[in-house]
Amino acid sequence: MTIAIYPGSFDPITNGHLGVATRAAKLFEKLIIGIYDAPEDKRPLFSQEERVELARQATVNIANIEVQGFSGLTVTFAKAVKAKAMVRGLRMGADFEREFDLAMMSKKLSPDLEVVCLMANQEYQFLSSSLLKEAAKLGGNIDGFVPKHVAVALRKKVDIKM
Ligand code: ADP
């Protein structure tokens, strides 16, 4: 079985992430969305358990997508779940340099793991979890950017924090 992972912080999962995941699920027999524990450079709004749950609900109708939380190196997680590929999404401009560096590093650490980048869907090119959180904090309408249950969770979280 050809397994791929789609790793990220997914804080929270957006329609942009889901576009990439849905398309990747058509390329591989199994796609595992891997959710990092706590990225060092970011303080996540949602706990890892919450992010996993939001992603699970968002992909419940796609039979070959699984969601798992992980900590430590992404390439170690890839090896543990026997993934042959790592999927990443590329938005216009902004993502390329970082993704290129990540791909080079991962190739050094794990030469057999192929990095597969899918272009972001056109309508979500400018959507990021951080912008989304900013918009939610300022009371913006986020309904077009995330599934309904994520919008509800985000509004609730932002209200608690304010
Ligand atoms: P990280 O924490 O590794 O930066 P994210 O959780 O922000 O990751 O995103 C995970 C992956 O999804 C990354 O490859 C990122 O480039 C991609 N991604 C983020 N937002 C979008 C979007 N709107 N459309 C397509 N891909 C996206």
PDB file of N, CA and C in Angstrom, residues 6 10 13 18 21 30-36 48-60 62-70 77:
ATOM      1  N   TYR A   6       0.755  13.894   5.413  1.00  0.00           N
ATOM      2  CA  TYR A   6       0.604  15.323   5.146  1.00  0.00           C
ATOM      3  C   TYR A   6       0.785  16.002   6.509  1.00  0.00           C
ATOM      4  N   PHE A  10      -1.645  22.644  11.486  1.00  0.00           N
ATOM      5  CA  PHE A  10      -3.107  22.631  11.311  1.00  0.00           C
ATOM      6  C   PHE A  10      -3.815  23.278  12.511  1.00  0.00           C
ATOM      7  N   ILE A  13      -7.259  23.377  11.032  1.00  0.00           N
ATOM      8  CA  ILE A  13      -7.336  22.949   9.629  1.00  0.00           C
ATOM      9  C   ILE A  13      -8.267  23.900   8.869  1.00  0.00           C
ATOM     10  N   LEU A  18      -7.598  21.333   3.380  1.00  0.00           N
ATOM     11  CA  LEU A  18      -8.499  20.252   2.964  1.00  0.00           C
ATOM     12  C   LEU A  18      -8.458  20.036   1.451  1.00  0.00           C
ATOM     13  N   ALA A  21      -5.397  17.974   0.933  1.00  0.00           N
ATOM     14  CA  ALA A  21      -5.583  16.614   1.465  1.00  0.00           C
ATOM     15  C   ALA A  21      -6.509  15.792   0.562  1.00  0.00           C
ATOM     16  N   LYS A  30      -3.346   5.544   0.978  1.00  0.00           N
ATOM     17  CA  LYS A  30      -3.712   6.067   2.296  1.00  0.00           C
ATOM     18  C   LYS A  30      -2.972   7.373   2.553  1.00  0.00           C
ATOM     19  N   LEU A  31      -3.696   8.373   3.054  1.00  0.00           N
ATOM     20  CA  LEU A  31      -3.075   9.644   3.419  1.00  0.00           C
ATOM     21  C   LEU A  31      -3.248   9.847   4.917  1.00  0.00           C
ATOM     22  N   ILE A  32      -2.123  10.034   5.596  1.00  0.00           N
ATOM     23  CA  ILE A  32      -2.199  10.285   7.040  1.00  0.00           C
ATOM     24  C   ILE A  32      -1.875  11.761   7.303  1.00  0.00           C
ATOM     25  N   ILE A  33      -2.868  12.485   7.782  1.00  0.00           N
ATOM     26  CA  ILE A  33      -2.617  13.871   8.186  1.00  0.00           C
ATOM     27  C   ILE A  33      -1.935  13.798   9.541  1.00  0.00           C
ATOM     28  N   GLY A  34      -0.693  14.275   9.592  1.00  0.00           N
ATOM     29  CA  GLY A  34       0.094  14.197  10.832  1.00  0.00           C
ATOM     30  C   GLY A  34       0.149  15.569  11.473  1.00  0.00           C
ATOM     31  N   ILE A  35      -0.290  15.636  12.712  1.00  0.00           N
ATOM     32  CA  ILE A  35      -0.373  16.950  13.374  1.00  0.00           C
ATOM     33  C   ILE A  35       0.707  17.079  14.437  1.00  0.00           C
ATOM     34  N   TYR A  36       1.624  18.051  14.211  1.00  0.00           N
ATOM     35  CA  TYR A  36       2.748  18.238  15.128  1.00  0.00           C
ATOM     36  C   TYR A  36       2.246  18.509  16.527  1.00  0.00           C
ATOM     37  N   GLN A  48      -3.023  19.998  20.722  1.00  0.00           N
ATOM     38  CA  GLN A  48      -2.842  18.972  19.693  1.00  0.00           C
ATOM     39  C   GLN A  48      -4.092  18.086  19.591  1.00  0.00           C
ATOM     40  N   GLU A  49      -4.669  17.733  20.736  1.00  0.00           N
ATOM     41  CA  GLU A  49      -5.870  16.876  20.737  1.00  0.00           C
ATOM     42  C   GLU A  49      -7.008  17.575  20.007  1.00  0.00           C
ATOM     43  N   GLU A  50      -7.159  18.881  20.260  1.00  0.00           N
ATOM     44  CA  GLU A  50      -8.238  19.626  19.592  1.00  0.00           C
ATOM     45  C   GLU A  50      -7.997  19.697  18.085  1.00  0.00           C
ATOM     46  N   ARG A  51      -6.740  19.927  17.699  1.00  0.00           N
ATOM     47  CA  ARG A  51      -6.427  20.026  16.262  1.00  0.00           C
ATOM     48  C   ARG A  51      -6.671  18.696  15.560  1.00  0.00           C
ATOM     49  N   VAL A  52      -6.313  17.603  16.246  1.00  0.00           N
ATOM     50  CA  VAL A  52      -6.548  16.265  15.673  1.00  0.00           C
ATOM     51  C   VAL A  52      -8.049  16.044  15.497  1.00  0.00           C
ATOM     52  N   GLU A  53      -8.815  16.396  16.514  1.00  0.00           N
ATOM     53  CA  GLU A  53     -10.264  16.172  16.471  1.00  0.00           C
ATOM     54  C   GLU A  53     -10.923  17.006  15.358  1.00  0.00           C
ATOM     55  N   LEU A  54     -10.501  18.256  15.224  1.00  0.00           N
ATOM     56  CA  LEU A  54     -11.065  19.125  14.177  1.00  0.00           C
ATOM     57  C   LEU A  54     -10.741  18.562  12.790  1.00  0.00           C
ATOM     58  N   ALA A  55      -9.515  18.060  12.626  1.00  0.00           N
ATOM     59  CA  ALA A  55      -9.116  17.500  11.330  1.00  0.00           C
ATOM     60  C   ALA A  55      -9.857  16.191  11.056  1.00  0.00           C
ATOM     61  N   ARG A  56     -10.063  15.392  12.107  1.00  0.00           N
ATOM     62  CA  ARG A  56     -10.801  14.121  11.945  1.00  0.00           C
ATOM     63  C   ARG A  56     -12.216  14.375  11.461  1.00  0.00           C
ATOM     64  N   GLN A  57     -12.872  15.328  12.136  1.00  0.00           N
ATOM     65  CA  GLN A  57     -14.259  15.641  11.743  1.00  0.00           C
ATOM     66  C   GLN A  57     -14.320  16.158  10.317  1.00  0.00           C
ATOM     67  N   ALA A  58     -13.298  16.921   9.925  1.00  0.00           N
ATOM     68  CA  ALA A  58     -13.289  17.532   8.593  1.00  0.00           C
ATOM     69  C   ALA A  58     -13.075  16.504   7.483  1.00  0.00           C
ATOM     70  N   THR A  59     -12.493  15.348   7.833  1.00  0.00           N
ATOM     71  CA  THR A  59     -12.144  14.378   6.791  1.00  0.00           C
ATOM     72  C   THR A  59     -12.892  13.056   6.971  1.00  0.00           C
ATOM     73  N   VAL A  60     -13.897  13.082   7.832  1.00  0.00           N
ATOM     74  CA  VAL A  60     -14.599  11.844   8.181  1.00  0.00           C
ATOM     75  C   VAL A  60     -15.219  11.157   6.961  1.00  0.00           C
ATOM     76  N   ILE A  62     -13.899  10.970   3.962  1.00  0.00           N
ATOM     77  CA  ILE A  62     -12.914  10.471   2.982  1.00  0.00           C
ATOM     78  C   ILE A  62     -12.259   9.231   3.585  1.00  0.00           C
ATOM     79  N   ALA A  63     -12.618   8.080   3.011  1.00  0.00           N
ATOM     80  CA  ALA A  63     -12.294   6.801   3.640  1.00  0.00           C
ATOM     81  C   ALA A  63     -10.800   6.559   3.811  1.00  0.00           C
ATOM     82  N   ASN A  64      -9.983   7.035   2.880  1.00  0.00           N
ATOM     83  CA  ASN A  64      -8.551   6.702   2.979  1.00  0.00           C
ATOM     84  C   ASN A  64      -7.716   7.801   3.650  1.00  0.00           C
ATOM     85  N   ILE A  65      -8.388   8.727   4.344  1.00  0.00           N
ATOM     86  CA  ILE A  65      -7.631   9.713   5.136  1.00  0.00           C
ATOM     87  C   ILE A  65      -7.734   9.358   6.620  1.00  0.00           C
ATOM     88  N   GLU A  66      -6.570   9.381   7.254  1.00  0.00           N
ATOM     89  CA  GLU A  66      -6.484   9.113   8.696  1.00  0.00           C
ATOM     90  C   GLU A  66      -5.816  10.335   9.330  1.00  0.00           C
ATOM     91  N   VAL A  67      -6.111  10.622  10.582  1.00  0.00           N
ATOM     92  CA  VAL A  67      -5.457  11.751  11.256  1.00  0.00           C
ATOM     93  C   VAL A  67      -4.737  11.233  12.497  1.00  0.00           C
ATOM     94  N   GLN A  68      -3.486  11.624  12.644  1.00  0.00           N
ATOM     95  CA  GLN A  68      -2.715  11.201  13.825  1.00  0.00           C
ATOM     96  C   GLN A  68      -1.908  12.372  14.350  1.00  0.00           C
ATOM     97  N   GLY A  69      -1.790  12.483  15.658  1.00  0.00           N
ATOM     98  CA  GLY A  69      -0.893  13.464  16.237  1.00  0.00           C
ATOM     99  C   GLY A  69       0.489  12.840  16.341  1.00  0.00           C
ATOM    100  N   PHE A  70       1.534  13.682  16.276  1.00  0.00           N
ATOM    101  CA  PHE A  70       2.878  13.137  16.487  1.00  0.00           C
ATOM    102  C   PHE A  70       3.779  14.193  17.102  1.00  0.00           C
ATOM    103  N   PHE A  77       8.371  10.130  12.089  1.00  0.00           N
ATOM    104  CA  PHE A  77       6.937   9.786  12.022  1.00  0.00           C
ATOM    105  C   PHE A  77       6.642   9.082  10.690  1.00  0.00           C
TER     106      PHE A  77
END
